[in-house]
């Protein structure tokens, strides 16, 4: 998995660099867009960033209030809903790392939960001084756990995070955030509020919470 992630990160960085260089060359020839929007109703984007997550549970063995940092990597596609109003519907596919940490009374646990995530967002583009834009957005997400481990640093043991006694694979919730763009360069800060109970215990409650900081390009 680490080799695959490293390859995808390298590929994304290469594509981002090549795209930015192409844009600059187009800018010098005066054949460029003022920002990432154009007459085309669709846009595409690449994203790379950081997630900072926790797990909140009423089950002591699953509660992980300490934050855990991870990777966000993905691609998006957006569609302009109205030519007269800068409102866009955006979705895509991300590999994202969530989880949390627990450390108390000499006990140290780390929860690594890796997901494929499908966001569905409504974005409103506000033009500032050209070519700067800000883009507040809201929506939701669906995610499926593809791997992960619970590590016990006291016993030096680990177990599958998505086992019959730990976490469910399906997750979903709400997302709010705001983006910022300069020409084709794009960045955003968002928070995922996990609404799905990911605990395997039907009497327990367990939810993800994740802060995301992503950067990339739109074209």
C-alpha positions as semicolon CSV with decimal commas, in nm:
position;residue;x (nm);y (nm);z (nm)
1;X;0,000;0,000;0,000
2;X;0,283;0,245;0,086
3;X;0,444;0,188;-0,255
4;X;0,112;0,255;-0,430
5;X;0,056;0,576;-0,231
6;X;0,413;0,692;-0,305
7;X;0,360;0,628;-0,677
8;X;0,030;0,817;-0,681
9;X;0,178;1,114;-0,492
10;X;0,473;1,129;-0,733
11;X;0,242;1,109;-1,035
12;X;0,015;1,382;-0,898
13;X;0,309;1,614;-0,832
14;X;0,443;1,554;-1,183
15;X;0,107;1,626;-1,345
16;X;0,058;1,938;-1,132
17;X;0,401;2,072;-1,226
18;X;0,348;2,000;-1,596
19;X;0,002;2,159;-1,593
20;X;0,127;2,473;-1,420
21;X;0,415;2,502;-1,668
22;X;0,177;2,464;-1,962
23;X;-0,048;2,733;-1,818
24;X;0,243;2,973;-1,776
25;X;0,349;2,914;-2,134
26;X;-0,007;2,982;-2,250
27;X;-0,014;3,296;-2,036
28;X;0,296;3,432;-2,206
29;X;0,129;3,391;-2,545
30;X;-0,186;3,570;-2,419
31;X;-0,399;3,259;-2,478
32;X;-0,502;3,186;-2,122
33;X;-0,804;3,194;-1,895
34;X;-0,829;3,456;-1,621
35;X;-0,902;3,179;-1,372
36;X;-0,993;2,810;-1,366
37;X;-1,342;2,873;-1,506
38;X;-1,413;2,892;-1,877
39;X;-1,703;2,871;-2,117
40;X;-1,692;2,495;-2,069
41;X;-1,944;2,388;-1,804
42;X;-1,707;2,120;-1,670
43;X;-1,377;2,150;-1,486
44;X;-1,136;1,889;-1,356
45;X;-0,892;1,899;-1,068
46;X;-0,618;1,712;-0,883
47;X;-0,576;1,727;-0,505
48;X;-0,302;1,642;-0,256
49;X;-0,314;1,729;0,111
50;X;-0,328;1,652;0,480
51;X;-0,600;1,510;0,702
52;X;-0,609;1,552;1,081
53;X;-0,866;1,321;1,237
54;X;-1,007;1,186;1,561
55;X;-1,250;0,910;1,657
56;X;-1,521;0,995;1,910
57;X;-1,689;0,699;2,080
58;X;-1,873;0,611;2,400
59;X;-1,686;0,278;2,391
60;X;-1,358;0,312;2,581
61;X;-1,174;0,063;2,360
62;X;-1,261;0,258;2,041
63;X;-1,242;0,618;2,165
64;X;-0,941;0,799;2,018
65;X;-0,958;1,172;2,098
66;X;-0,593;1,230;2,011
67;X;-0,545;1,359;1,657
68;X;-0,380;1,152;1,387
69;X;-0,242;1,305;1,066
70;X;-0,272;1,130;0,731
71;X;-0,276;1,169;0,355
72;X;-0,542;1,298;0,116
73;X;-0,501;1,217;-0,251
74;X;-0,763;1,241;-0,523
75;X;-0,921;1,387;-0,834
76;X;-1,240;1,589;-0,877
77;X;-1,482;1,690;-1,149
78;X;-1,716;1,987;-1,131
79;X;-2,018;2,105;-1,329
80;X;-2,160;2,456;-1,353
81;X;-2,530;2,436;-1,262
82;X;-2,626;2,773;-1,405
83;X;-2,455;3,001;-1,655
84;X;-2,593;3,304;-1,473
85;X;-2,490;3,200;-1,121
86;X;-2,143;3,070;-1,025
87;X;-2,274;2,760;-0,845
88;X;-2,100;2,430;-0,911
89;X;-2,167;2,066;-0,826
90;X;-1,842;1,884;-0,753
91;X;-1,762;1,519;-0,688
92;X;-1,459;1,295;-0,723
93;X;-1,269;1,010;-0,563
94;X;-1,014;1,034;-0,281
95;X;-0,783;0,805;-0,091
96;X;-0,788;0,942;0,264
97;X;-0,630;0,832;0,591
98;X;-0,831;0,879;0,911
99;X;-0,810;0,751;1,266
100;X;-0,694;0,878;1,602
101;X;-0,477;0,817;1,906
102;X;-0,538;0,720;2,266
103;X;-0,278;0,770;2,537
104;X;-0,366;0,753;2,906
105;X;-0,250;0,573;3,221
106;X;0,043;0,417;3,039
107;X;-0,176;0,283;2,757
108;X;-0,087;0,393;2,403
109;X;-0,303;0,300;2,102
110;X;-0,304;0,424;1,744
111;X;-0,600;0,376;1,507
112;X;-0,529;0,384;1,132
113;X;-0,841;0,382;0,910
114;X;-0,788;0,413;0,534
115;X;-1,083;0,496;0,310
116;X;-1,190;0,559;-0,047
117;X;-1,410;0,868;-0,023
118;X;-1,672;1,007;-0,261
119;X;-1,758;1,373;-0,185
120;X;-2,068;1,548;-0,321
121;X;-2,040;1,924;-0,279
122;X;-2,212;2,247;-0,382
123;X;-1,962;2,529;-0,438
124;X;-2,022;2,901;-0,485
125;X;-1,745;3,094;-0,659
126;X;-1,687;3,453;-0,544
127;X;-1,455;3,661;-0,759
128;X;-1,218;3,893;-0,576
129;X;-0,960;4,108;-0,749
130;X;-0,875;3,921;-1,068
131;X;-0,746;3,645;-1,075
132;X;-0,824;3,564;-0,708
133;X;-1,140;3,376;-0,606
134;X;-1,281;3,229;-0,286
135;X;-1,521;2,935;-0,291
136;X;-1,730;2,844;0,014
137;X;-1,890;2,501;-0,010
138;X;-2,104;2,245;0,172
139;X;-2,227;1,894;0,108
140;X;-2,161;1,541;0,216
141;X;-1,944;1,237;0,163
142;X;-1,959;0,860;0,148
143;X;-1,657;0,646;0,231
144;X;-1,558;0,279;0,233
145;X;-1,277;0,139;0,445
146;X;-1,015;-0,043;0,239
147;X;-0,763;-0,116;0,511
148;X;-0,622;-0,015;0,845
149;X;-0,485;-0,136;1,176
150;X;-0,516;-0,076;1,547
151;X;-0,170;-0,068;1,702
152;X;-0,112;-0,137;2,073
153;X;0,232;0,001;2,161
154;X;0,227;-0,160;2,506
155;X;0,186;-0,518;2,386
156;X;0,358;-0,454;2,049
157;X;0,059;-0,607;1,872
158;X;-0,174;-0,491;1,594
159;X;-0,508;-0,606;1,459
160;X;-0,732;-0,527;1,165
161;X;-0,927;-0,205;1,214
162;X;-1,223;-0,337;1,014
163;X;-1,284;-0,661;1,200
164;X;-1,600;-0,806;1,353
165;X;-1,516;-0,644;1,686
166;X;-1,392;-0,301;1,581
167;X;-1,509;-0,066;1,303
168;X;-1,756;-0,094;1,018
169;X;-1,624;-0,020;0,671
170;X;-1,897;0,224;0,564
171;X;-1,880;0,588;0,672
172;X;-2,067;0,901;0,571
173;X;-2,141;1,251;0,687
174;X;-2,147;1,623;0,617
175;X;-1,872;1,848;0,483
176;X;-1,827;2,225;0,508
177;X;-1,532;2,433;0,395
178;X;-1,390;2,710;0,185
179;X;-1,153;2,713;-0,111
180;X;-0,917;2,974;-0,251
181;X;-0,786;2,993;-0,608
182;X;-0,521;3,191;-0,788
183;X;-0,536;3,130;-1,163
184;X;-0,531;2,746;-1,186
185;X;-0,377;2,692;-0,840
186;X;-0,635;2,586;-0,581
187;X;-0,636;2,525;-0,206
188;X;-0,910;2,447;0,043
189;X;-0,978;2,385;0,412
190;X;-1,274;2,167;0,512
191;X;-1,414;1,955;0,793
192;X;-1,591;1,619;0,765
193;X;-1,853;1,556;1,034
194;X;-1,900;1,179;1,049
195;X;-2,269;1,097;1,099
196;X;-2,253;0,721;1,039
197;X;-2,203;0,501;1,344
198;X;-1,892;0,303;1,252
199;X;-1,896;0,086;1,565
200;X;-1,969;-0,284;1,519
201;X;-2,154;-0,282;1,853
202;X;-2,517;-0,193;1,786
203;X;-2,540;-0,044;2,136
204;X;-2,230;0,173;2,096
205;X;-2,170;0,501;1,920
206;X;-1,857;0,586;1,721
207;X;-1,794;0,864;1,466
208;X;-1,509;1,005;1,260
209;X;-1,418;1,373;1,260
210;X;-1,162;1,502;1,008
211;X;-1,002;1,835;0,923
212;X;-0,872;1,845;0,563
213;X;-0,620;2,079;0,403
214;X;-0,582;2,016;0,030
215;X;-0,391;2,181;-0,255
216;X;-0,396;2,118;-0,629
217;X;-0,493;2,251;-0,970
218;X;-0,817;2,304;-1,163
219;X;-0,828;2,294;-1,541
